[in-house]
Coordinates of N, CA, C and O in Angstrom, one line a residue:
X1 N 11.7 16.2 4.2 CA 11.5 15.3 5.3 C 10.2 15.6 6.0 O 9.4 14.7 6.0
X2 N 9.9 16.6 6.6 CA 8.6 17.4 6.9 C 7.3 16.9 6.2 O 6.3 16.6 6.8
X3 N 7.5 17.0 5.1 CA 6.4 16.5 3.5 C 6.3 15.2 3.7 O 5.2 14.6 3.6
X4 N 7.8 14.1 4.1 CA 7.1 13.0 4.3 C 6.3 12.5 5.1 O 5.4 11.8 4.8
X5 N 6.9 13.1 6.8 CA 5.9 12.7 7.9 C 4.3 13.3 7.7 O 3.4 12.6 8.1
X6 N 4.0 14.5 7.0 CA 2.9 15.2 7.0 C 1.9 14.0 6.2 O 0.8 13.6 6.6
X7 N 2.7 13.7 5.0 CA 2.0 13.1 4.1 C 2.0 11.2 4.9 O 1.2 10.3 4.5
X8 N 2.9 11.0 5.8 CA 2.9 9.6 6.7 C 1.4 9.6 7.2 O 0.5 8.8 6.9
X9 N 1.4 10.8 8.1 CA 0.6 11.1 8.7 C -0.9 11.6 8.4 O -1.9 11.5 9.2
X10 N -1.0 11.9 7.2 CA -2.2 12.4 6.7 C -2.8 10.7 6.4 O -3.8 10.3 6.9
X11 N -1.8 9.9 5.5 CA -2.3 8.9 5.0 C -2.7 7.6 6.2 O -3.6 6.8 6.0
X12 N -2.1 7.5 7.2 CA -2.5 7.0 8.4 C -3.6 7.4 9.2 O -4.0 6.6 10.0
X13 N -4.0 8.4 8.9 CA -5.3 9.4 10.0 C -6.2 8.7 8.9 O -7.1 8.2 9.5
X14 N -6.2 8.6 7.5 CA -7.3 7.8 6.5 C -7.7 6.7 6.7 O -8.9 6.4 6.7
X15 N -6.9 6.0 7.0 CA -6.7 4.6 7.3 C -7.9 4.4 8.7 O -9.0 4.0 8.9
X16 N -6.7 5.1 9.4 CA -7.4 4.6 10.8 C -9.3 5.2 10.6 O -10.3 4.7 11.0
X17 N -9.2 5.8 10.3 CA -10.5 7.0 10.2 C -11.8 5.8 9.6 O -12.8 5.4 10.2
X18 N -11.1 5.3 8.2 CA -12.0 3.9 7.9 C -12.2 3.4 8.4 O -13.4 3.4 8.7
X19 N -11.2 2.6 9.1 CA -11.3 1.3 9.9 C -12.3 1.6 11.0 O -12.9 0.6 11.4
X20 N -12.5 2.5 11.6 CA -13.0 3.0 12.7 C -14.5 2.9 12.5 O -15.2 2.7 13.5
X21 N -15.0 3.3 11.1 CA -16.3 3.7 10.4 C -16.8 2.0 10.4 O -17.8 1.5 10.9
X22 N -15.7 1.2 9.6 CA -16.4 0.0 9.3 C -16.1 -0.8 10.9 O -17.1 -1.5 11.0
X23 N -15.8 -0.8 11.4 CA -15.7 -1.5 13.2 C -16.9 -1.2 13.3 O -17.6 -2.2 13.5
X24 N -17.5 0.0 13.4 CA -18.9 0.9 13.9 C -20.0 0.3 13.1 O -21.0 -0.1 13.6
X25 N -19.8 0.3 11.8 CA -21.2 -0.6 11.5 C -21.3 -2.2 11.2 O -22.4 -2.9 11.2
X26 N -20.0 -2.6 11.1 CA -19.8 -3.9 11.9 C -20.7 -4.5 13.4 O -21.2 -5.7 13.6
X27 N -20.7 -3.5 14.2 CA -21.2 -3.7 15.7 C -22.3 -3.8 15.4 O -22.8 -4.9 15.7
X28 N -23.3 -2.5 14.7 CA -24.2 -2.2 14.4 C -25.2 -3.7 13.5 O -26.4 -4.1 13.7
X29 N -24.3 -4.0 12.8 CA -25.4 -5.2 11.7 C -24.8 -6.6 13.0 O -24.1 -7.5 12.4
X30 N -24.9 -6.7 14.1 CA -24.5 -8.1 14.5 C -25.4 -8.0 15.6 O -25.4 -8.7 16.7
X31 N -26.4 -6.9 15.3 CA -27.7 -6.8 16.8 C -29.1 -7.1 15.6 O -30.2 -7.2 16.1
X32 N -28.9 -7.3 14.4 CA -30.1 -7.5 13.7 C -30.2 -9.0 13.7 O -29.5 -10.0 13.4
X33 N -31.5 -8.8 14.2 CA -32.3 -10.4 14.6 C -32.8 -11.2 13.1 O -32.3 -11.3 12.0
X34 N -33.9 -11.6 13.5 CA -34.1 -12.9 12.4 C -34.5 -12.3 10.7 O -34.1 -12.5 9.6
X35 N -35.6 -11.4 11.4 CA -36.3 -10.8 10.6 C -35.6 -9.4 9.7 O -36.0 -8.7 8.8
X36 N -34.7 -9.4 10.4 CA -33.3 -7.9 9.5 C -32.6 -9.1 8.8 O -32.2 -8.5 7.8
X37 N -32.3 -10.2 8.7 CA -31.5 -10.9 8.4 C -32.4 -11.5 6.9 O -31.8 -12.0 5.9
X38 N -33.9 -11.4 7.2 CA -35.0 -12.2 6.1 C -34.8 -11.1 5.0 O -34.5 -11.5 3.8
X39 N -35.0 -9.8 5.2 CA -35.0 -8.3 4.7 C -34.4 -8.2 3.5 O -34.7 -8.1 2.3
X40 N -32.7 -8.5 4.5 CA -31.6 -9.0 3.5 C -31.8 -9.7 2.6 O -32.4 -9.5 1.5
X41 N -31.2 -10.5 3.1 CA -31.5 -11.6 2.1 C -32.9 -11.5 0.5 O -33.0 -11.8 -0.7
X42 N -33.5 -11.0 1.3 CA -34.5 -10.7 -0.2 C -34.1 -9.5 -1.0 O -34.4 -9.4 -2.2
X43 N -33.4 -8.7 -0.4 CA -33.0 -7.4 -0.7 C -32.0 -7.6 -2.1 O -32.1 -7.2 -3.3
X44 N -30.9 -8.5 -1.3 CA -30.0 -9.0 -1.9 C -30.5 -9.9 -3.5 O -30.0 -9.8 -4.6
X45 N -31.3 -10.5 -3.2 CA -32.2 -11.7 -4.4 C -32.6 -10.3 -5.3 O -32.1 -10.0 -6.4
X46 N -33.6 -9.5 -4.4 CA -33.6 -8.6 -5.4 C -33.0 -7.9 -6.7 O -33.2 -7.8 -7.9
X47 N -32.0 -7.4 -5.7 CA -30.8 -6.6 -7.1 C -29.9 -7.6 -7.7 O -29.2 -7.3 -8.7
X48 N -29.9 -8.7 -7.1 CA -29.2 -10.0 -8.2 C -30.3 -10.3 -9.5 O -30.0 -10.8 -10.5
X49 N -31.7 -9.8 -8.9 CA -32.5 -10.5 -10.5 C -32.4 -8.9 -11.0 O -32.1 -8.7 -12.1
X50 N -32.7 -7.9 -10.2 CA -32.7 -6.5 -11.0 C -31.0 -7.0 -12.1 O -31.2 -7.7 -13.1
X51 N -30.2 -6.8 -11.9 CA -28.9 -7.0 -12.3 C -29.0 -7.7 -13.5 O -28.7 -7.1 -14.6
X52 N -29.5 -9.0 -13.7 CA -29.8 -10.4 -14.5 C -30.6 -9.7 -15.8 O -30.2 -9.6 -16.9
X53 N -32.0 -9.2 -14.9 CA -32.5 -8.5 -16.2 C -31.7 -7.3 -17.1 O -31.6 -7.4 -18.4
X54 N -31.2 -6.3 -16.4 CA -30.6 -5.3 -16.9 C -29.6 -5.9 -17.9 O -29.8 -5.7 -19.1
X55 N -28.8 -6.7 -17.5 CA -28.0 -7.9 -18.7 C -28.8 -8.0 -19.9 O -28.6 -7.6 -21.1
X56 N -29.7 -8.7 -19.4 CA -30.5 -9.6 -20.9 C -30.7 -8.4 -21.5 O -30.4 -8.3 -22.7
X57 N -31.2 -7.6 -20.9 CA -32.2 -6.2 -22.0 C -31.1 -5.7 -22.6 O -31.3 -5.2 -23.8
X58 N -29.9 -5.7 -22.0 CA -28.6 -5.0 -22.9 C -28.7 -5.9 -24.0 O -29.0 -5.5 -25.1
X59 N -28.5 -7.5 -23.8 CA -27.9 -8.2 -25.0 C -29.3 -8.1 -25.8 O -29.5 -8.1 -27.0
X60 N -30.0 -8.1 -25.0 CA -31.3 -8.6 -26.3 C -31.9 -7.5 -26.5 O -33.1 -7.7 -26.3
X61 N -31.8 -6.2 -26.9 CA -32.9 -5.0 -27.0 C -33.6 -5.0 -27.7 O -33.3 -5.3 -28.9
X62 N -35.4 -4.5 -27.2 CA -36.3 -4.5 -28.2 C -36.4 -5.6 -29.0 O -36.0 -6.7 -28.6
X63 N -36.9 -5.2 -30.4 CA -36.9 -6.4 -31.3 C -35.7 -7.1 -31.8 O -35.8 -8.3 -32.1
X64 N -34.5 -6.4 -31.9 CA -33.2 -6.9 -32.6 C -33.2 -8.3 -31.2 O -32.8 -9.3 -31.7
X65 N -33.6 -8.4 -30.1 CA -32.9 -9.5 -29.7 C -33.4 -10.2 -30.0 O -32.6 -11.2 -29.7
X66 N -34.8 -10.9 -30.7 CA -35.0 -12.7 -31.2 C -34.3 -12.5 -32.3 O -33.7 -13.6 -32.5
X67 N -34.1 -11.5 -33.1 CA -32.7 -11.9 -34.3 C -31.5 -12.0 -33.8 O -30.7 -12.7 -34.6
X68 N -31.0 -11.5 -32.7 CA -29.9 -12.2 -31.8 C -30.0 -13.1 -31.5 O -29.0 -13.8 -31.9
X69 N -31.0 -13.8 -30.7 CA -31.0 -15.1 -30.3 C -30.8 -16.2 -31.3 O -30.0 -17.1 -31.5
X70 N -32.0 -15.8 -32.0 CA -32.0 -16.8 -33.6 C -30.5 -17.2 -34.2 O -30.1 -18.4 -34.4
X71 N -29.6 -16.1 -34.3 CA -28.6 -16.0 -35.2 C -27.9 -16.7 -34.0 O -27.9 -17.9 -34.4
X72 N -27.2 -16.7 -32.5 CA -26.6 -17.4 -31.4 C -27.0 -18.7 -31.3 O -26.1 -19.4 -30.8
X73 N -28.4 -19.3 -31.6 CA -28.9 -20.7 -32.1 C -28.2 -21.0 -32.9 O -27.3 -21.8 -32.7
X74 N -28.4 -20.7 -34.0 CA -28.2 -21.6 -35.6 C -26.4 -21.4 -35.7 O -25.7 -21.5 -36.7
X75 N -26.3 -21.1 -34.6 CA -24.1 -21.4 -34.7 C -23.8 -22.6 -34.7 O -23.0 -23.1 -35.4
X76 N -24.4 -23.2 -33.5 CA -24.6 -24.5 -32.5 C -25.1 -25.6 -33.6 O -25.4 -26.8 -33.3

C-alpha cells in the first residue's frame, strides 16, 4: 500500500512539475510582438523545406535517382 501512494505520488509531482514548465513558457511566447511572430514563422518554412529536401535526397540519391524517377514514370 506504501508503494502505491509513493509511486501515486511520485507520478503526480511529474505531471504537475510539466504542466507548470509548459504554463511558464506559454506566458513567455504570448509577449512576442510582430516581428518574433515574422521569425517564426520563417523559421518554421524553413525546417518544413529543410525536411522536404532531406525526403527527396533519401528517395532520389545521387545518380540512382533519375533511374528512379524514369522507372516511377514509365508505370503510369
Amino acid at each position: 500500500m506504501v508503494y502505491l501512494v509513493l509511486t501515486a505520488t511520485a507520478v503526480g509531482s511529474v505531471v504537475v512539475a510539466a504542466a507548470i514548465v509548459l504554463v511558464g513558457r506559454q506566458r513567455r511566447r504570448m509577449d512576442s510582438g510582430p516581428e518574433a511572430r515574422r521569425i517564426e514563422a520563417a523559421a518554421t518554412r524553413g525546417v518544413r523545406d529543410a525536411r522536404r529536401q532531406a525526403h527527396a535526397q533519401q528517395h532520389f540519391n545521387d545518380a540512382g535517382g533519375i533511374g528512379a524517377l524514369r522507372d516511377r514514370d514509365s508505370l503510369s
